[in-house]
Amino acid sequence: MAVVPVESIASLNIDLLYDILRRLDGPTLASAACTCASFSSISKEESLWENVCSSVWPSTNREDVKSLISSTGGFRKFYADCFPLIINKEVGEYQWSSYLEYPDDWTEAKYYGDMIEFESISPSDFVSIVDIRFKEKPICSKVLCGIPNANGYDEWFYNCPFRIDLLSCADRDDNNDGVVTLSVSDGLPPITSMEREKKDGKLWQELRDGLLLSWIIVNKKIKQSANLASWISLDGQRHWPTDKDFVFRFGSVLSAKDIFPSQVVQCILIMKFRVVHTEEEGVQTTLKTTELSMQLEDMEGAHVNGRNSLLILKEALSCRRSKNYSEVLESCLIFSKVQNKLKEEKIKNESRLDTLCILSGIVAVMTFWYYVF
C-alpha cells in the first residue's frame, strides 16, 4: 500500500481534520486546538463541543437543554465552565475561633442577606442539569427549571432552609415504574441476602467506587453555569435509616464572602439508594434511588436559608475552578476537618459550662446547709 507524504497538517482536507477532531474527548480536543492554526480554527465548531458535551452529560441531548446552552454562550463555553470543578483554597485560612460568633457590627441585612442584591436574583433564573453514571454507564439524567417551593419567593422561602429535591413523591413510590433503578445487568454484584452484605460490604463498595454525579447549575439571566458536584463520592453511610438504605454525599465548597463570617459554605448533594430485591427472592439484585437533593451547610452545620443560598449560588457561577479533581476533593476534606474541629470545640465548651454549673450548684447547696447548721 502506497503512503502519500503529507507536507503539513494544513495541507490535509478540512473534512479529514474535522473527522479527526470529532473523535477526541474534551481535554484532548482543547489540547489539539493549541497545536496548529488549522486545528485551532476547526476546534471552534460548536458541533464538535456539542458532541463532547453529549458524551459527558447525556442530559445535553435534550432539545430544551440544547436551546438553553445555545442561549447562554454555546457548547464550547458550557464545557469550559462545567468540566472543571469548583475549588476553594481559602477553607484552611479560617480558624474556628474566627467564625464561632457573628460580629457585633453585622446588620440584619448582612445576617439574613442583602435584600437589594437579592432582588436581582430570581429562583426561576436557575436550571439544574443532573447526570448520574455507574461504572461509566449513564443511568439517570434529570433537568429541573427553577427552584421548588420558591413561587413568588416569599418570606417562607427567604428564611427556611434551602433545598432542591429532584425526586418527587411519585418517584419515591414503590409502585412507580419511572424510578431510577440499578440491577445486576448494570454491573451490581449479586447479593444473596442483606445479612451477607452487612458482613462483606461488597455492594456498598461497588456503589461507592462506581457512582459518579454531575450537578450543573445554569443561570439563564447572567448566562453562566457551574458544576457543583465532586463527580466521585466524598463519603457515605451504610444501612441508614434502615438496613436496606445506602447514602452517598457529593458536593463542593462554595465562597460565602460577605454572607457568612466563615466566608465559605459546603454544597451538599445527597444520593440515597434502597435495596428493592436480593437474589434470595428469586430475582436479580435491584436498587432504586429514593433521594437526590441539594442543600447548603455552614461551618456550624446549620442549613443555609433560601435568601443566602441564592446569593451563594450566584457567586459560585464565577468562582475559581480546577481540572485537578484531587485538589477539589482536598478542599472538601479540609472543610470537613475544620467543621469537625469546630463541633469538638463547641462540645468541650458546653461540657465546661455544664461542669461549672454543677460545681456552682454543689457550692450553693453546701453553703446553704453550712449556714443552716
Short mmCIF file of C-alpha atoms in Angstrom, two decimals:
data_model
loop_
_atom_site.label_atom_id
_atom_site.label_comp_id
_atom_site.label_asym_id
_atom_site.label_seq_id
_atom_site.Cartn_x
_atom_site.Cartn_y
_atom_site.Cartn_z
CA MET A 1 0.00 0.00 0.00
CA ALA A 2 1.40 3.33 -1.10
CA VAL A 3 1.83 6.07 1.51
CA VAL A 4 1.27 9.61 0.34
CA PRO A 5 3.62 12.07 2.09
CA VAL A 6 1.99 14.98 3.89
CA GLU A 7 3.89 18.26 3.94
CA SER A 8 1.90 19.75 6.83
CA ILE A 9 -1.35 19.47 8.75
CA ALA A 10 -2.67 22.47 6.80
CA SER A 11 -2.39 20.51 3.55
CA LEU A 12 -4.94 17.94 4.74
CA ASN A 13 -8.55 18.17 3.72
CA ILE A 14 -10.75 20.15 6.14
CA ASP A 15 -13.25 17.30 6.32
CA LEU A 16 -10.47 14.90 7.31
CA LEU A 17 -9.27 17.25 10.06
CA TYR A 18 -12.82 17.59 11.32
CA ASP A 19 -13.24 13.81 11.34
CA ILE A 20 -10.07 13.50 13.42
CA LEU A 21 -11.15 16.10 15.96
CA ARG A 22 -14.68 14.79 16.41
CA ARG A 23 -13.25 11.54 17.76
CA LEU A 24 -11.47 13.29 20.65
CA ASP A 25 -12.69 13.88 24.19
CA GLY A 26 -12.87 17.35 25.69
CA PRO A 27 -9.38 17.71 27.23
CA THR A 28 -7.70 16.22 24.15
CA LEU A 29 -9.71 18.45 21.82
CA ALA A 30 -8.71 21.52 23.84
CA SER A 31 -5.06 20.45 23.67
CA ALA A 32 -5.25 19.77 19.93
CA ALA A 33 -6.63 23.28 19.38
CA CYS A 34 -3.31 24.66 20.66
CA THR A 35 -1.11 22.68 18.27
CA CYS A 36 -1.68 24.49 14.98
CA ALA A 37 -3.82 27.14 13.30
CA SER A 38 -5.87 24.57 11.36
CA PHE A 39 -6.88 22.64 14.47
CA SER A 40 -7.48 25.89 16.34
CA SER A 41 -9.88 27.11 13.66
CA ILE A 42 -11.80 23.85 13.30
CA SER A 43 -11.99 23.29 17.07
CA LYS A 44 -14.21 26.36 17.35
CA GLU A 45 -17.01 24.48 15.61
CA GLU A 46 -19.93 24.18 18.02
CA SER A 47 -20.85 20.74 16.68
CA LEU A 48 -17.57 19.34 18.00
CA TRP A 49 -18.22 20.62 21.50
CA GLU A 50 -21.85 19.55 21.34
CA ASN A 51 -20.61 16.02 20.68
CA VAL A 52 -18.17 16.27 23.62
CA CYS A 53 -20.86 17.57 25.98
CA SER A 54 -23.22 14.83 24.87
CA SER A 55 -20.67 12.16 25.79
CA VAL A 56 -20.01 13.68 29.23
CA TRP A 57 -23.54 14.82 30.09
CA PRO A 58 -26.29 12.80 28.34
CA SER A 59 -28.86 15.35 29.53
CA THR A 60 -27.48 17.81 26.96
CA ASN A 61 -29.12 15.69 24.25
CA ARG A 62 -32.50 17.08 25.27
CA GLU A 63 -33.81 19.76 22.94
CA ASP A 64 -34.69 22.14 25.76
CA VAL A 65 -31.18 21.81 27.22
CA LYS A 66 -29.63 22.38 23.78
CA SER A 67 -31.63 25.59 23.42
CA LEU A 68 -30.60 26.68 26.93
CA ILE A 69 -26.90 26.07 26.25
CA SER A 70 -27.08 27.87 22.91
CA SER A 71 -28.72 30.89 24.54
CA THR A 72 -26.05 31.09 27.26
CA GLY A 73 -22.98 31.08 25.04
CA GLY A 74 -22.82 27.73 23.28
CA PHE A 75 -21.46 24.25 23.98
CA ARG A 76 -17.82 25.28 23.95
CA LYS A 77 -18.40 27.79 26.75
CA PHE A 78 -20.63 25.32 28.59
CA TYR A 79 -17.87 22.69 28.59
CA ALA A 80 -15.24 25.21 29.71
CA ASP A 81 -17.50 26.30 32.61
CA CYS A 82 -18.69 22.88 33.77
CA PHE A 83 -15.93 20.35 33.14
CA PRO A 84 -13.53 21.93 35.69
CA LEU A 85 -14.88 21.62 39.23
CA ILE A 86 -15.20 24.34 41.84
CA ILE A 87 -12.19 24.65 44.11
CA ASN A 88 -11.83 26.80 47.21
CA LYS A 89 -8.39 27.03 48.81
CA GLU A 90 -9.47 29.61 51.36
CA VAL A 91 -11.04 26.99 53.64
CA GLY A 92 -7.90 26.41 55.68
CA GLU A 93 -7.37 30.13 56.27
CA TYR A 94 -10.26 30.40 58.73
CA GLN A 95 -9.77 29.11 62.24
CA TRP A 96 -12.78 28.07 64.28
CA SER A 97 -12.43 30.98 66.71
CA SER A 98 -12.78 33.50 63.89
CA TYR A 99 -16.28 32.40 62.91
CA LEU A 100 -17.65 30.95 66.13
CA GLU A 101 -19.76 34.06 66.59
CA TYR A 102 -21.21 36.64 64.25
CA PRO A 103 -19.52 40.05 64.50
CA ASP A 104 -21.32 42.67 66.60
CA ASP A 105 -21.32 45.12 63.70
CA TRP A 106 -23.30 42.78 61.43
CA THR A 107 -26.61 44.34 60.46
CA GLU A 108 -29.83 42.42 59.91
CA ALA A 109 -29.30 42.75 56.15
CA LYS A 110 -25.88 41.10 56.42
CA TYR A 111 -27.14 38.31 58.64
CA TYR A 112 -30.21 37.43 56.59
CA GLY A 113 -28.92 38.55 53.20
CA ASP A 114 -28.91 41.87 51.41
CA MET A 115 -32.42 42.46 50.05
CA ILE A 116 -31.27 44.91 47.38
CA GLU A 117 -28.83 42.42 45.91
CA PHE A 118 -31.29 39.57 46.39
CA GLU A 119 -33.99 41.32 44.39
CA SER A 120 -31.80 40.99 41.29
CA ILE A 121 -31.79 37.19 41.66
CA SER A 122 -34.83 35.15 40.76
CA PRO A 123 -35.21 31.42 41.54
CA SER A 124 -36.75 30.98 38.12
CA ASP A 125 -33.41 32.01 36.53
CA PHE A 126 -31.74 28.80 37.75
CA VAL A 127 -31.79 25.46 35.94
CA SER A 128 -30.42 22.21 37.38
CA ILE A 129 -28.89 19.71 34.94
CA VAL A 130 -28.09 16.42 36.66
CA ASP A 131 -26.42 13.28 35.32
CA ILE A 132 -25.62 10.06 37.21
CA ARG A 133 -23.28 7.33 35.99
CA PHE A 134 -22.47 3.93 37.39
CA LYS A 135 -19.24 2.36 36.19
CA GLU A 136 -19.12 4.96 33.40
CA LYS A 137 -22.61 3.96 32.18
CA PRO A 138 -25.31 6.70 32.26
CA ILE A 139 -28.21 5.62 34.48
CA CYS A 140 -30.10 8.87 35.05
CA SER A 141 -30.47 12.36 33.58
CA LYS A 142 -32.78 14.97 35.06
CA VAL A 143 -33.43 18.64 34.35
CA LEU A 144 -35.22 20.98 36.75
CA CYS A 145 -36.20 24.52 35.78
CA GLY A 146 -36.39 26.94 38.69
CA ILE A 147 -36.33 26.06 42.37
CA PRO A 148 -39.20 24.14 44.02
CA ASN A 149 -41.34 25.95 46.61
CA ALA A 150 -39.96 29.33 45.52
CA ASN A 151 -43.04 30.58 43.69
CA GLY A 152 -43.10 34.28 44.33
CA TYR A 153 -40.10 33.68 46.68
CA ASP A 154 -41.98 34.96 49.72
CA GLU A 155 -40.82 35.17 53.33
CA TRP A 156 -41.22 31.42 53.77
CA PHE A 157 -38.63 30.75 51.08
CA TYR A 158 -36.39 33.59 52.32
CA ASN A 159 -35.91 32.21 55.81
CA CYS A 160 -36.47 28.44 55.63
CA PRO A 161 -33.61 26.03 54.89
CA PHE A 162 -32.83 25.91 51.18
CA ARG A 163 -33.36 22.55 49.49
CA ILE A 164 -33.71 21.20 45.97
CA ASP A 165 -35.14 17.69 45.73
CA LEU A 166 -35.15 16.25 42.22
CA LEU A 167 -37.29 13.26 43.12
CA SER A 168 -40.99 13.95 43.52
CA CYS A 169 -43.26 11.99 45.83
CA ALA A 170 -44.39 9.92 42.85
CA ASP A 171 -40.78 8.96 42.12
CA ARG A 172 -40.37 7.55 45.62
CA ASP A 173 -43.47 5.39 45.46
CA ASP A 174 -42.70 1.69 45.35
CA ASN A 175 -45.25 1.10 42.59
CA ASN A 176 -43.93 3.80 40.28
CA ASP A 177 -42.29 2.47 37.12
CA GLY A 178 -40.37 5.68 36.42
CA VAL A 179 -37.92 5.48 39.32
CA VAL A 180 -34.19 5.22 38.67
CA THR A 181 -33.04 1.66 39.29
CA LEU A 182 -29.77 -0.26 39.32
CA SER A 183 -29.52 -4.01 38.86
CA VAL A 184 -27.02 -6.78 38.17
CA SER A 185 -27.32 -6.01 34.45
CA ASP A 186 -25.91 -2.54 35.22
CA GLY A 187 -22.86 -4.01 36.94
CA LEU A 188 -24.10 -4.54 40.51
CA PRO A 189 -22.74 -7.62 42.30
CA PRO A 190 -25.43 -10.21 43.11
CA ILE A 191 -26.39 -10.08 46.80
CA THR A 192 -27.79 -13.29 48.29
CA SER A 193 -29.06 -11.54 51.44
CA MET A 194 -28.71 -8.30 53.39
CA GLU A 195 -27.16 -10.20 56.28
CA ARG A 196 -24.34 -11.26 53.96
CA GLU A 197 -23.98 -7.70 52.70
CA LYS A 198 -23.61 -6.39 56.26
CA LYS A 199 -20.62 -8.66 56.72
CA ASP A 200 -18.68 -8.25 53.48
CA GLY A 201 -19.98 -4.84 52.28
CA LYS A 202 -19.45 -5.79 48.65
CA LEU A 203 -22.49 -3.93 47.34
CA TRP A 204 -21.55 -0.84 49.37
CA GLN A 205 -18.03 -0.83 47.97
CA GLU A 206 -19.21 -1.24 44.37
CA LEU A 207 -21.63 1.67 44.74
CA ARG A 208 -19.06 3.92 46.43
CA ASP A 209 -16.43 3.28 43.77
CA GLY A 210 -18.75 3.21 40.75
CA LEU A 211 -21.13 6.13 41.25
CA LEU A 212 -20.42 9.45 39.52
CA LEU A 213 -22.59 12.56 39.93
CA SER A 214 -22.67 15.81 37.97
CA TRP A 215 -24.99 18.60 39.15
CA ILE A 216 -24.76 21.67 36.94
CA ILE A 217 -26.46 24.94 37.83
CA VAL A 218 -27.20 27.36 34.97
CA ASN A 219 -28.36 30.93 35.42
CA LYS A 220 -30.29 31.97 32.33
CA LYS A 221 -30.20 35.67 33.21
CA ILE A 222 -26.46 36.15 33.58
CA LYS A 223 -25.67 33.29 31.15
CA GLN A 224 -23.25 31.44 33.41
CA SER A 225 -23.02 27.85 34.62
CA ALA A 226 -21.01 25.74 37.05
CA ASN A 227 -20.75 22.13 38.20
CA LEU A 228 -21.43 21.93 41.95
CA ALA A 229 -20.66 18.20 42.29
CA SER A 230 -17.40 16.43 43.09
CA TRP A 231 -18.04 13.68 40.49
CA ILE A 232 -16.97 10.96 42.94
CA SER A 233 -18.46 10.36 46.38
CA LEU A 234 -16.96 12.30 49.30
CA ASP A 235 -18.30 9.89 51.91
CA GLY A 236 -21.37 7.82 52.71
CA GLN A 237 -23.29 5.81 55.25
CA ARG A 238 -24.37 2.18 55.16
CA HIS A 239 -27.72 0.87 56.35
CA TRP A 240 -29.28 4.19 57.33
CA PRO A 241 -32.06 4.75 58.31
CA THR A 242 -32.93 1.11 57.53
CA ASP A 243 -30.78 -1.92 56.76
CA LYS A 244 -31.59 -1.60 53.06
CA ASP A 245 -30.55 2.06 52.60
CA PHE A 246 -27.26 3.45 51.35
CA VAL A 247 -26.49 7.19 51.49
CA PHE A 248 -23.75 8.90 49.46
CA ARG A 249 -22.62 12.50 49.75
CA PHE A 250 -21.14 14.58 46.93
CA GLY A 251 -20.54 18.31 46.78
CA SER A 252 -18.14 21.24 46.79
CA VAL A 253 -17.01 24.16 48.93
CA LEU A 254 -18.51 27.48 47.83
CA SER A 255 -17.49 31.02 48.63
CA ALA A 256 -19.76 32.91 51.03
CA LYS A 257 -17.68 36.05 51.33
CA ASP A 258 -19.59 38.90 52.98
CA ILE A 259 -22.51 36.49 53.51
CA PHE A 260 -21.19 34.35 56.40
CA PRO A 261 -18.38 35.05 58.89
CA SER A 262 -16.71 31.77 57.88
CA GLN A 263 -16.55 33.05 54.27
CA VAL A 264 -17.29 29.54 52.95
CA VAL A 265 -20.14 27.00 52.96
CA GLN A 266 -20.46 23.47 51.67
CA CYS A 267 -22.83 22.45 48.92
CA ILE A 268 -24.08 19.00 49.94
CA LEU A 269 -25.54 16.71 47.28
CA ILE A 270 -27.21 13.61 48.71
CA MET A 271 -27.90 10.45 46.72
CA LYS A 272 -29.76 7.67 48.51
CA PHE A 273 -30.41 4.13 47.28
CA ARG A 274 -32.64 1.41 48.71
CA VAL A 275 -32.32 -2.32 48.07
CA VAL A 276 -35.57 -3.49 46.47
CA HIS A 277 -34.72 -7.11 45.65
CA THR A 278 -31.98 -9.61 46.52
CA GLU A 279 -31.09 -12.95 44.97
CA GLU A 280 -32.80 -14.87 47.79
CA GLU A 281 -36.15 -13.54 46.50
CA GLY A 282 -35.65 -15.32 43.21
CA VAL A 283 -34.89 -12.14 41.21
CA GLN A 284 -31.68 -10.28 40.49
CA THR A 285 -30.35 -7.71 42.96
CA THR A 286 -32.09 -4.38 42.33
CA LEU A 287 -31.73 -0.92 43.88
CA LYS A 288 -33.78 2.24 43.41
CA THR A 289 -32.98 5.90 44.05
CA THR A 290 -35.02 7.36 46.91
CA GLU A 291 -33.34 10.76 47.24
CA LEU A 292 -31.37 13.15 45.06
CA SER A 293 -31.13 16.52 46.78
CA MET A 294 -29.06 19.65 47.32
CA GLN A 295 -28.56 21.73 50.46
CA LEU A 296 -26.04 24.31 51.63
CA GLU A 297 -24.45 23.99 55.05
CA ASP A 298 -22.33 26.48 57.01
CA MET A 299 -19.33 25.72 59.23
CA GLU A 300 -21.53 25.14 62.26
CA GLY A 301 -23.58 22.52 60.40
CA ALA A 302 -26.67 24.72 60.03
CA HIS A 303 -28.58 24.74 56.75
CA VAL A 304 -28.44 28.00 54.82
CA ASN A 305 -31.75 29.78 54.15
CA GLY A 306 -33.21 30.44 50.72
CA ARG A 307 -32.17 34.08 50.51
CA ASN A 308 -28.50 33.49 51.25
CA SER A 309 -28.40 30.31 49.16
CA LEU A 310 -29.39 32.19 46.02
CA LEU A 311 -26.64 34.75 46.67
CA ILE A 312 -24.07 31.98 47.19
CA LEU A 313 -25.17 30.07 44.07
CA LYS A 314 -24.86 33.24 42.02
CA GLU A 315 -21.31 33.80 43.29
CA ALA A 316 -20.45 30.14 42.58
CA LEU A 317 -21.05 30.72 38.87
CA SER A 318 -17.97 32.93 38.66
CA CYS A 319 -15.67 31.30 41.21
CA ARG A 320 -12.34 29.57 40.72
CA ARG A 321 -12.26 26.09 39.14
CA SER A 322 -9.74 23.34 38.55
CA LYS A 323 -9.31 20.29 36.33
CA ASN A 324 -7.25 18.71 39.11
CA TYR A 325 -10.00 16.80 40.88
CA SER A 326 -7.69 15.81 43.75
CA GLU A 327 -7.45 19.49 44.72
CA VAL A 328 -11.22 19.73 44.69
CA LEU A 329 -11.55 16.73 46.99
CA GLU A 330 -8.84 18.15 49.24
CA SER A 331 -10.75 21.41 49.75
CA CYS A 332 -13.84 19.40 50.74
CA LEU A 333 -11.76 17.34 53.15
CA ILE A 334 -10.28 20.45 54.75
CA PHE A 335 -13.76 21.91 55.20
CA SER A 336 -14.91 18.73 56.97
CA LYS A 337 -11.84 18.78 59.24
CA VAL A 338 -12.36 22.41 60.23
CA GLN A 339 -16.08 21.78 60.74
CA ASN A 340 -15.37 18.76 62.97
CA LYS A 341 -12.84 20.78 64.93
CA LEU A 342 -15.47 23.45 65.50
CA LYS A 343 -18.00 20.85 66.67
CA GLU A 344 -15.48 19.30 69.05
CA GLU A 345 -14.59 22.70 70.48
CA LYS A 346 -18.26 23.51 70.88
CA ILE A 347 -18.86 20.25 72.75
CA LYS A 348 -15.88 20.95 75.02
CA ASN A 349 -17.18 24.44 75.81
CA GLU A 350 -20.63 23.08 76.60
CA SER A 351 -19.05 20.38 78.78
CA ARG A 352 -17.05 23.00 80.67
CA LEU A 353 -20.19 25.07 81.15
CA ASP A 354 -22.12 22.05 82.43
CA THR A 355 -19.31 21.23 84.84
CA LEU A 356 -19.23 24.83 86.05
CA CYS A 357 -22.99 24.81 86.61
CA ILE A 358 -22.82 21.55 88.56
CA LEU A 359 -19.96 22.81 90.74
CA SER A 360 -21.79 26.09 91.32
CA GLY A 361 -24.87 24.11 92.38
CA ILE A 362 -22.86 21.95 94.77
CA VAL A 363 -21.18 25.01 96.31
CA ALA A 364 -24.55 26.74 96.70
CA VAL A 365 -26.07 23.69 98.44
CA MET A 366 -23.08 23.26 100.74
CA THR A 367 -23.13 26.96 101.60
CA PHE A 368 -26.84 26.81 102.38
CA TRP A 369 -26.51 23.85 104.73
CA TYR A 370 -23.39 25.38 106.33
CA TYR A 371 -25.38 28.45 107.40
CA VAL A 372 -28.39 26.34 108.42
CA PHE A 373 -26.37 24.27 110.83
#
